[in-house]
Tab-separated table of C-alpha atoms and ligand atoms in Angstrom:
chain	number	residue	atom	x	y	z
F	13	MET	CA	-24.417	-30.322	62.891
F	14	THR	CA	-27.363	-28.649	64.453
F	15	ASP	CA	-30.733	-28.355	62.600
F	16	THR	CA	-29.882	-24.775	61.556
F	17	GLY	CA	-27.083	-26.132	59.311
F	18	ARG	CA	-24.632	-24.282	61.529
F	19	PRO	CA	-21.799	-26.231	63.287
F	20	ASP	CA	-22.301	-27.134	66.871
F	21	PRO	CA	-20.742	-24.277	68.929
F	22	ALA	CA	-18.987	-26.927	71.186
F	23	VAL	CA	-17.001	-28.114	68.179
F	24	ARG	CA	-13.974	-26.085	67.224
F	25	LEU	CA	-12.858	-26.014	63.630
F	26	THR	CA	-10.281	-23.166	63.988
F	27	ARG	CA	-7.595	-22.235	66.563
F	28	ALA	CA	-8.836	-21.067	69.852
F	29	ASP	CA	-5.921	-18.587	70.239
F	30	LEU	CA	-7.197	-16.692	67.167
F	31	ASP	CA	-10.250	-15.515	69.155
F	32	ALA	CA	-8.184	-13.081	70.975
F	33	LEU	CA	-7.054	-11.326	67.755
F	34	PRO	CA	-8.909	-8.217	66.646
F	35	SER	CA	-10.717	-8.562	63.378
F	36	TYR	CA	-9.819	-6.027	60.654
F	37	VAL	CA	-12.054	-3.053	60.775
F	38	PRO	CA	-12.180	-1.325	57.424
F	39	GLY	CA	-11.895	2.387	57.382
F	40	ARG	CA	-14.823	4.685	56.696
F	41	SER	CA	-15.553	5.033	52.959
F	42	PRO	CA	-15.150	8.618	51.776
F	43	ALA	CA	-18.079	8.186	49.421
F	44	ASP	CA	-20.377	7.018	52.197
F	45	LEU	CA	-19.237	9.808	54.474
F	46	ALA	CA	-19.708	12.425	51.777
F	47	ARG	CA	-23.293	11.207	51.132
F	48	GLU	CA	-24.111	11.193	54.835
F	49	LEU	CA	-22.850	14.731	55.277
F	50	GLY	CA	-24.298	16.016	51.960
F	51	LEU	CA	-20.925	16.996	50.762
F	52	PRO	CA	-19.523	16.695	47.202
F	53	GLU	CA	-16.744	14.705	48.585
F	54	ALA	CA	-14.882	13.663	51.792
F	55	ILE	CA	-11.232	13.573	52.419
F	56	LYS	CA	-9.456	10.372	53.434
F	57	LEU	CA	-6.275	10.823	55.483
F	58	ALA	CA	-6.473	7.501	57.129
F	59	SER	CA	-4.313	4.999	55.116
F	60	ASN	CA	-0.942	6.771	54.529
F	61	GLU	CA	-1.399	6.795	50.949
F	62	VAL	CA	0.270	9.469	48.733
F	63	PRO	CA	-2.374	11.810	47.283
F	64	TYR	CA	-1.153	12.413	43.830
F	65	GLY	CA	-2.514	9.376	41.943
F	66	PRO	CA	-0.600	6.587	40.159
F	67	LEU	CA	2.864	7.514	38.769
F	68	PRO	CA	3.056	8.454	35.141
F	69	GLY	CA	3.085	5.202	33.010
F	70	VAL	CA	1.642	2.949	35.605
F	71	VAL	CA	-1.867	2.917	34.387
F	72	GLU	CA	-0.567	2.073	30.768
F	73	ALA	CA	1.689	-0.621	32.074
F	74	VAL	CA	-1.338	-2.149	34.025
F	75	ALA	CA	-3.551	-1.971	30.922
F	76	GLU	CA	-0.879	-3.703	28.813
F	77	ALA	CA	-0.240	-6.366	31.324
F	78	ALA	CA	-3.981	-6.989	31.578
F	79	ALA	CA	-3.935	-8.435	28.089
F	80	GLY	CA	-1.914	-11.440	29.473
F	81	VAL	CA	-3.799	-12.208	32.555
F	82	HIS	CA	-4.894	-15.563	31.419
F	83	ARG	CA	-1.339	-16.687	32.006
F	84	TYR	CA	0.451	-17.172	35.427
F	85	PRO	CA	2.891	-14.535	36.371
F	86	ASP	CA	6.631	-15.085	36.452
F	87	MET	CA	6.992	-17.046	39.695
F	88	GLY	CA	10.613	-16.131	40.065
F	89	VAL	CA	9.759	-12.315	39.654
F	90	VAL	CA	13.034	-12.026	37.623
F	91	ALA	CA	12.534	-8.752	35.937
F	92	LEU	CA	11.316	-7.005	38.930
F	93	ARG	CA	13.954	-8.329	41.255
F	94	ASP	CA	16.669	-7.481	38.817
F	95	ALA	CA	15.219	-3.930	38.632
F	96	LEU	CA	15.142	-3.680	42.360
F	97	ALA	CA	18.636	-5.025	42.638
F	98	GLN	CA	19.934	-2.416	40.294
F	99	ARG	CA	18.058	0.517	41.898
F	100	TYR	CA	19.112	-0.437	45.426
F	101	GLY	CA	22.732	-1.778	44.597
F	102	VAL	CA	22.194	-5.301	45.935
F	103	ASP	CA	22.247	-8.677	44.459
F	104	ALA	CA	18.895	-10.107	43.204
F	105	ASP	CA	19.477	-13.214	45.311
F	106	ARG	CA	19.061	-11.082	48.348
F	107	ILE	CA	15.577	-9.981	47.272
F	108	ALA	CA	12.105	-11.529	47.751
F	109	THR	CA	8.916	-9.884	46.690
F	110	GLY	CA	5.440	-10.491	48.094
F	111	CYS	CA	1.936	-9.364	48.269
F	112	GLY	CA	2.785	-6.202	50.061
F	113	SER	CA	5.556	-6.013	52.621
F	114	VAL	CA	3.036	-7.092	55.263
F	115	ALA	CA	2.963	-10.410	53.677
F	116	LEU	CA	6.695	-10.561	53.638
F	117	ALA	CA	6.727	-9.789	57.327
F	118	GLU	CA	4.363	-12.621	57.867
F	119	HIS	CA	6.619	-14.895	55.786
F	120	LEU	CA	9.703	-13.923	57.829
F	121	VAL	CA	7.884	-14.848	61.089
F	122	ARG	CA	6.687	-18.163	59.496
F	123	ALA	CA	10.349	-18.843	58.334
F	124	THR	CA	11.792	-18.110	61.723
F	125	SER	CA	9.349	-18.747	64.494
F	126	LEU	CA	7.510	-21.790	65.809
F	127	PRO	CA	4.698	-21.875	68.514
F	128	GLY	CA	6.072	-20.675	71.809
F	129	ASP	CA	8.893	-18.587	70.118
F	130	GLU	CA	8.889	-15.002	70.779
F	131	VAL	CA	8.591	-11.939	68.440
F	132	VAL	CA	9.553	-8.670	69.955
F	133	TYR	CA	8.273	-5.271	68.871
F	134	SER	CA	7.664	-1.765	70.126
F	135	TRP	CA	4.089	-0.759	71.032
F	136	ARG	CA	2.399	1.115	69.793
F	137	SER	CA	3.611	0.214	66.447
F	138	PHE	CA	2.136	-1.251	63.277
F	139	GLU	CA	-1.198	-2.871	63.797
F	140	ALA	CA	-0.340	-5.802	61.630
F	141	TYR	CA	2.557	-7.009	63.942
F	142	PRO	CA	0.339	-8.721	66.615
F	143	ILE	CA	-1.679	-10.500	63.837
F	144	ILE	CA	1.527	-11.648	62.014
F	145	ALA	CA	2.982	-12.940	65.144
F	146	ALA	CA	-0.173	-14.846	66.112
F	147	THR	CA	-0.532	-16.567	62.774
F	148	SER	CA	2.676	-18.559	63.470
F	149	GLY	CA	1.595	-19.192	67.029
F	150	ALA	CA	4.506	-17.142	68.159
F	151	THR	CA	4.209	-15.073	71.342
F	152	SER	CA	4.123	-11.271	70.978
F	153	VAL	CA	6.461	-9.458	73.271
F	154	ARG	CA	5.525	-5.761	73.218
F	155	VAL	CA	7.891	-3.138	74.582
F	156	PRO	CA	6.235	0.063	75.406
F	157	ASN	CA	7.307	3.171	73.377
F	158	ASP	CA	9.527	5.678	75.180
F	159	PRO	CA	7.890	8.944	76.468
F	160	GLY	CA	8.700	10.624	73.094
F	161	HIS	CA	6.431	7.856	71.362
F	162	GLY	CA	9.523	6.242	69.645
F	163	HIS	CA	11.144	2.799	70.054
F	164	ASP	CA	12.982	2.245	73.315
F	165	LEU	CA	15.794	0.111	71.831
F	166	THR	CA	17.484	-0.346	75.164
F	167	ALA	CA	14.284	-1.966	76.602
F	168	MET	CA	13.767	-3.898	73.364
F	169	ALA	CA	17.261	-5.340	73.573
F	170	ALA	CA	16.595	-6.286	77.301
F	171	ALA	CA	13.321	-7.959	76.243
F	172	VAL	CA	15.232	-10.455	74.006
F	173	THR	CA	15.410	-14.020	75.565
F	174	GLU	CA	16.588	-17.377	74.348
F	175	ARG	CA	13.040	-17.847	72.917
F	176	THR	CA	13.312	-14.663	70.688
F	177	ARG	CA	13.464	-15.497	67.105
F	178	LEU	CA	12.625	-12.148	65.379
F	179	VAL	CA	12.636	-8.403	66.423
F	180	LEU	CA	10.684	-5.854	64.422
F	181	VAL	CA	12.086	-2.340	64.194
F	182	CYS	CA	9.562	-0.017	62.469
F	183	ASN	CA	11.693	2.848	61.176
F	184	PRO	CA	9.959	5.377	60.931
F	185	ASN	CA	7.376	3.958	63.301
F	186	ASN	CA	3.748	3.627	62.158
F	187	PRO	CA	1.650	5.206	63.683
F	188	THR	CA	3.879	7.650	65.630
F	189	GLY	CA	6.174	8.846	62.887
F	190	THR	CA	9.253	8.697	65.157
F	191	ALA	CA	12.479	7.301	63.834
F	192	VAL	CA	15.492	5.604	65.496
F	193	ARG	CA	18.994	7.013	64.627
F	194	ARG	CA	22.180	5.371	63.474
F	195	ALA	CA	24.067	5.407	66.753
F	196	GLU	CA	21.268	3.760	68.812
F	197	LEU	CA	20.505	1.319	66.069
F	198	ASP	CA	24.232	0.374	65.925
F	199	ARG	CA	24.269	-0.218	69.621
F	200	PHE	CA	21.062	-2.277	69.432
F	201	LEU	CA	22.298	-4.459	66.682
F	202	ASP	CA	25.578	-5.035	68.415
F	203	ALA	CA	23.561	-6.259	71.372
F	204	MET	CA	21.508	-8.817	69.354
F	205	PRO	CA	22.364	-12.433	69.424
F	206	ASP	CA	23.521	-13.887	66.077
F	207	ASP	CA	20.492	-16.049	65.752
F	208	VAL	CA	17.832	-13.480	66.156
F	209	LEU	CA	16.643	-11.897	62.912
F	210	VAL	CA	16.219	-8.171	63.150
F	211	VAL	CA	13.685	-6.887	60.649
F	212	ILE	CA	13.837	-3.248	59.819
F	213	ASP	CA	10.418	-2.272	58.487
F	214	GLU	CA	11.076	0.742	56.208
F	215	ALA	CA	7.681	1.303	54.715
F	216	TYR	CA	8.187	5.035	54.969
F	217	ARG	CA	11.877	5.328	54.100
F	218	GLU	CA	11.329	7.675	51.101
F	219	PHE	CA	9.979	10.325	53.462
F	220	VAL	CA	12.940	10.321	55.849
F	221	THR	CA	14.824	13.705	55.866
F	222	ASP	CA	16.880	13.383	59.090
F	223	PRO	CA	20.417	12.373	57.918
F	224	GLU	CA	21.033	10.599	61.243
F	225	VAL	CA	18.205	8.176	60.444
F	226	PRO	CA	20.047	5.255	58.797
F	227	ASP	CA	19.044	3.515	55.598
F	228	GLY	CA	18.466	-0.079	56.657
F	229	LEU	CA	20.191	-1.369	53.468
F	230	THR	CA	23.436	-0.082	54.942
F	231	TYR	CA	23.292	-2.806	57.512
F	232	LEU	CA	23.205	-5.797	55.178
F	233	ASP	CA	26.866	-6.769	56.112
F	234	ARG	CA	25.120	-8.053	59.246
F	235	PRO	CA	23.750	-11.429	58.390
F	236	ASN	CA	20.874	-11.202	60.922
F	237	VAL	CA	19.339	-8.038	59.429
F	238	ALA	CA	16.442	-8.032	56.978
F	239	VAL	CA	14.958	-4.937	55.473
F	240	LEU	CA	11.320	-4.480	54.373
F	241	ARG	CA	10.210	-1.955	51.749
F	242	THR	CA	6.963	-1.384	49.991
F	243	LEU	CA	5.703	0.190	46.838
F	244	SER	CA	2.392	0.998	48.545
F	245	LYS	CA	3.320	4.267	49.975
F	246	ALA	CA	5.735	6.642	48.124
F	247	TRP	CA	5.499	4.636	44.940
F	248	GLY	CA	1.693	4.773	44.942
F	249	LEU	CA	0.864	1.186	44.344
F	250	ALA	CA	-1.063	0.418	47.535
F	251	GLY	CA	-3.993	-1.260	45.468
F	252	LEU	CA	-1.689	-3.617	43.746
F	253	ARG	CA	0.134	-5.040	46.626
F	254	VAL	CA	3.854	-5.120	45.987
F	255	GLY	CA	6.479	-5.225	48.747
F	256	PHE	CA	9.956	-6.508	48.872
F	257	LEU	CA	12.506	-7.752	51.290
F	258	VAL	CA	16.350	-7.417	51.157
F	259	ALA	CA	18.322	-9.797	53.464
F	260	GLN	CA	21.220	-12.281	53.330
F	261	PRO	CA	20.636	-14.652	50.308
F	262	GLU	CA	19.706	-17.635	52.746
F	263	VAL	CA	17.022	-15.703	54.407
F	264	ALA	CA	15.637	-14.407	51.090
F	265	ALA	CA	15.634	-17.893	49.706
F	266	ALA	CA	13.773	-19.269	52.692
F	267	VAL	CA	11.154	-16.525	52.314
F	268	ARG	CA	10.810	-17.318	48.632
F	269	LYS	CA	10.171	-20.929	49.654
F	270	VAL	CA	7.403	-20.079	52.115
F	271	VAL	CA	5.772	-17.330	50.075
F	272	THR	CA	2.299	-18.038	48.657
F	273	PRO	CA	3.073	-19.122	44.983
F	274	PHE	CA	2.443	-16.302	42.483
F	275	SER	CA	1.506	-13.882	45.152
F	276	THR	CA	3.213	-10.894	43.227
F	277	SER	CA	0.729	-10.828	40.319
F	278	MET	CA	1.580	-10.260	36.729
F	279	VAL	CA	-0.128	-6.743	36.723
F	280	ALA	CA	1.545	-5.855	40.001
F	281	GLN	CA	5.035	-6.911	38.586
F	282	ALA	CA	4.517	-4.772	35.365
F	283	ALA	CA	3.215	-1.772	37.478
F	284	ALA	CA	6.117	-1.986	39.774
F	285	LEU	CA	8.582	-1.917	36.962
F	286	ALA	CA	6.857	1.097	35.492
F	287	ALA	CA	6.842	2.789	38.852
F	288	LEU	CA	10.582	2.223	39.411
F	289	ALA	CA	11.220	3.997	36.167
F	290	GLN	CA	9.771	7.184	37.886
F	291	ALA	CA	12.190	7.663	40.721
F	292	ASP	CA	12.522	11.448	40.049
F	293	GLU	CA	8.847	11.987	40.164
F	294	VAL	CA	8.653	9.986	43.479
F	295	GLU	CA	11.407	12.173	44.855
F	296	ARG	CA	9.373	15.275	43.810
F	297	ARG	CA	6.158	13.954	45.370
F	298	CYS	CA	7.890	13.062	48.574
F	299	ALA	CA	9.367	16.605	48.849
F	300	LEU	CA	5.819	17.964	48.634
F	301	VAL	CA	4.672	15.592	51.343
F	302	VAL	CA	7.574	16.468	53.507
F	303	ALA	CA	6.982	20.245	53.231
F	304	GLU	CA	3.377	19.638	54.133
F	305	ARG	CA	4.238	17.321	56.946
F	306	ASP	CA	6.375	20.007	58.554
F	307	ARG	CA	3.682	22.663	58.145
F	308	VAL	CA	0.908	20.493	59.505
F	309	THR	CA	3.032	19.442	62.409
F	310	GLU	CA	3.874	23.007	63.312
F	311	ALA	CA	0.206	23.995	63.081
F	312	LEU	CA	-0.997	21.142	65.191
F	313	ARG	CA	1.554	21.962	68.045
F	314	LYS	CA	-0.412	25.127	68.737
F	315	PHE	CA	-3.101	22.893	70.113
F	316	VAL	CA	-1.203	19.748	71.013
F	317	PRO	CA	2.314	20.725	72.072
F	318	ASP	CA	3.700	17.136	72.216
F	319	VAL	CA	3.002	16.099	68.628
F	320	PRO	CA	6.174	14.221	67.779
F	321	ALA	CA	8.420	15.152	64.809
F	322	SER	CA	7.562	12.817	62.007
F	323	GLN	CA	9.803	11.242	59.430
F	324	ALA	CA	7.052	9.594	57.455
F	325	ASN	CA	3.913	10.810	55.611
F	326	PHE	CA	1.666	11.124	58.593
F	327	VAL	CA	1.554	12.819	61.895
F	328	TRP	CA	0.594	11.514	65.334
F	329	LEU	CA	-1.650	13.263	67.885
F	330	PRO	CA	-1.075	11.869	71.363
F	331	LEU	CA	-4.553	12.581	72.422
F	332	GLY	CA	-5.090	9.618	74.769
F	333	ASP	CA	-8.704	9.297	75.825
F	334	ARG	CA	-9.781	11.978	73.452
F	335	ALA	CA	-8.624	10.114	70.322
F	336	VAL	CA	-11.970	8.590	69.306
F	337	GLU	CA	-13.855	11.785	69.983
F	338	PHE	CA	-11.383	13.744	67.806
F	339	GLY	CA	-11.726	11.299	65.094
F	340	LYS	CA	-15.520	11.719	65.087
F	341	ALA	CA	-15.178	15.493	65.099
F	342	CYS	CA	-12.917	15.377	61.978
F	343	GLU	CA	-15.420	12.938	60.228
F	344	SER	CA	-18.328	15.386	60.948
F	345	ARG	CA	-16.256	17.912	58.949
F	346	GLY	CA	-15.675	15.461	56.136
F	347	VAL	CA	-12.173	14.362	57.019
F	348	ILE	CA	-11.480	10.795	57.780
F	349	VAL	CA	-8.472	10.229	60.085
F	350	ARG	CA	-7.262	7.127	61.970
F	351	PRO	CA	-7.826	7.100	65.810
F	352	PHE	CA	-6.432	4.453	68.035
F	353	ALA	CA	-8.796	4.341	71.089
F	354	GLY	CA	-7.270	5.562	74.209
F	355	ASP	CA	-3.968	6.360	72.632
F	356	GLY	CA	-3.758	8.843	69.763
F	357	VAL	CA	-4.740	9.722	66.187
F	358	ARG	CA	-2.783	9.154	63.006
F	359	VAL	CA	-3.304	11.673	60.153
F	360	THR	CA	-1.960	11.085	56.758
F	361	ILE	CA	-0.403	14.062	54.992
F	362	GLY	CA	-2.452	14.854	51.822
F	363	THR	CA	-2.520	17.705	49.297
F	364	PRO	CA	-2.222	21.239	50.651
F	365	ALA	CA	-5.965	21.778	50.338
F	366	GLU	CA	-6.774	18.462	52.135
F	367	ASN	CA	-4.353	19.429	54.868
F	368	ASP	CA	-5.998	22.785	55.291
F	369	ALA	CA	-9.408	21.135	55.645
F	370	PHE	CA	-8.017	18.865	58.235
F	371	LEU	CA	-6.329	21.604	60.127
F	372	ALA	CA	-9.621	23.679	60.239
F	373	ALA	CA	-11.353	20.498	61.670
F	374	ALA	CA	-8.598	20.002	64.166
F	375	GLU	CA	-8.740	23.558	65.243
F	376	ALA	CA	-12.537	23.387	65.686
F	377	ALA	CA	-12.182	20.158	67.736
F	378	LEU	CA	-9.178	21.262	69.913
F	379	ALA	CA	-9.095	24.950	70.241
U	14	PLP	C1	1.960	0.411	55.056
U	14	PLP	C2	2.984	-0.368	55.817
U	14	PLP	C3	3.536	-1.507	55.355
U	14	PLP	C4	3.250	-1.886	53.873
U	14	PLP	O1	2.241	-2.387	53.616
U	14	PLP	P1	2.033	-3.247	52.203
U	14	PLP	O2	1.631	-4.536	52.677
U	14	PLP	O3	3.304	-3.179	51.494
U	14	PLP	O4	0.957	-2.369	51.523
U	14	PLP	C5	4.466	-2.150	56.047
U	14	PLP	N1	4.861	-1.759	57.261
U	14	PLP	C6	4.271	-0.634	57.858
U	14	PLP	C7	4.796	-0.243	59.088
U	14	PLP	C8	3.352	0.125	57.144
U	14	PLP	O5	2.820	1.163	57.695
């Protein structure tokens, strides 16, 4: 201890390898931006949320559950796992829930990989993957996206070694919106060793319209496949943190063992049950998002011809070195997007009015 009360910088209390990890940078708050610009409100198209508010019945279910929050939640998450099992046509023993599907991805890495083991994923993909791999001390093996900004499954298969324990396939891919199709995924899975777990992260499955993009749940006859889904995006529960995993029963049981106890809160379980009763409304909202996605994509291609076709609720502008500048230009017009420095910009599909505001900002910045 030094006389400032701070620890001696020469003494390490935490793992040195974590120094290389980026710290989470919170997105710009729309309220702050609106105040700064003197606007009544700013538009946030940065976190892939669906813009239509909580589903009908969810707020009531949350309020009702709130009356019981002095009790622990059901640790087995029985009612919710049963409802998910019924909706997706799988046995409940194949399901594990968690504090968002991000947490489940982390649990899968923890349940499969030790320091020195390898986790393979495409890059650029979901920002959480490098962090998830590092928390287990596993080594990230990043395989560059193909020229169309999608997964290069052939190169990913070639990157698997005897140290590989887990491969992440983000389908559709965040942040590029691209999706792999059944024939190439079949070929990839055929090439995988039996003892490598392939995690198909389907956070955006509900927005997929290409019939050639397979539902990961159709691969569950393969014991080394696990599917991640979330209620954060199409189901509108991002703030409550509910995700789930479907895998062979042994994998699901292993994850339920390593999951932080009670991490699917009582309120989250109640809200998820209420949301799942609104599947028709979810479908209606997703159709609105998809129609807008296609409109926005077409409009953007006038300025950026290589905007890839998206199967998710966001679009990707491969702007390279102009990404950060474009993000700032949108912000100056009250629209918050998500730039990835040196690479591109991800823009969430909002309401038609929000998308119009974004397109006007984009045109001003790019035309
Ligand atoms: C949003 C997202 C998730 C889900 O996050 P939650 O933790 O469930 O909110 C998972 N994977 C990808 C690729 C995502 O974009």
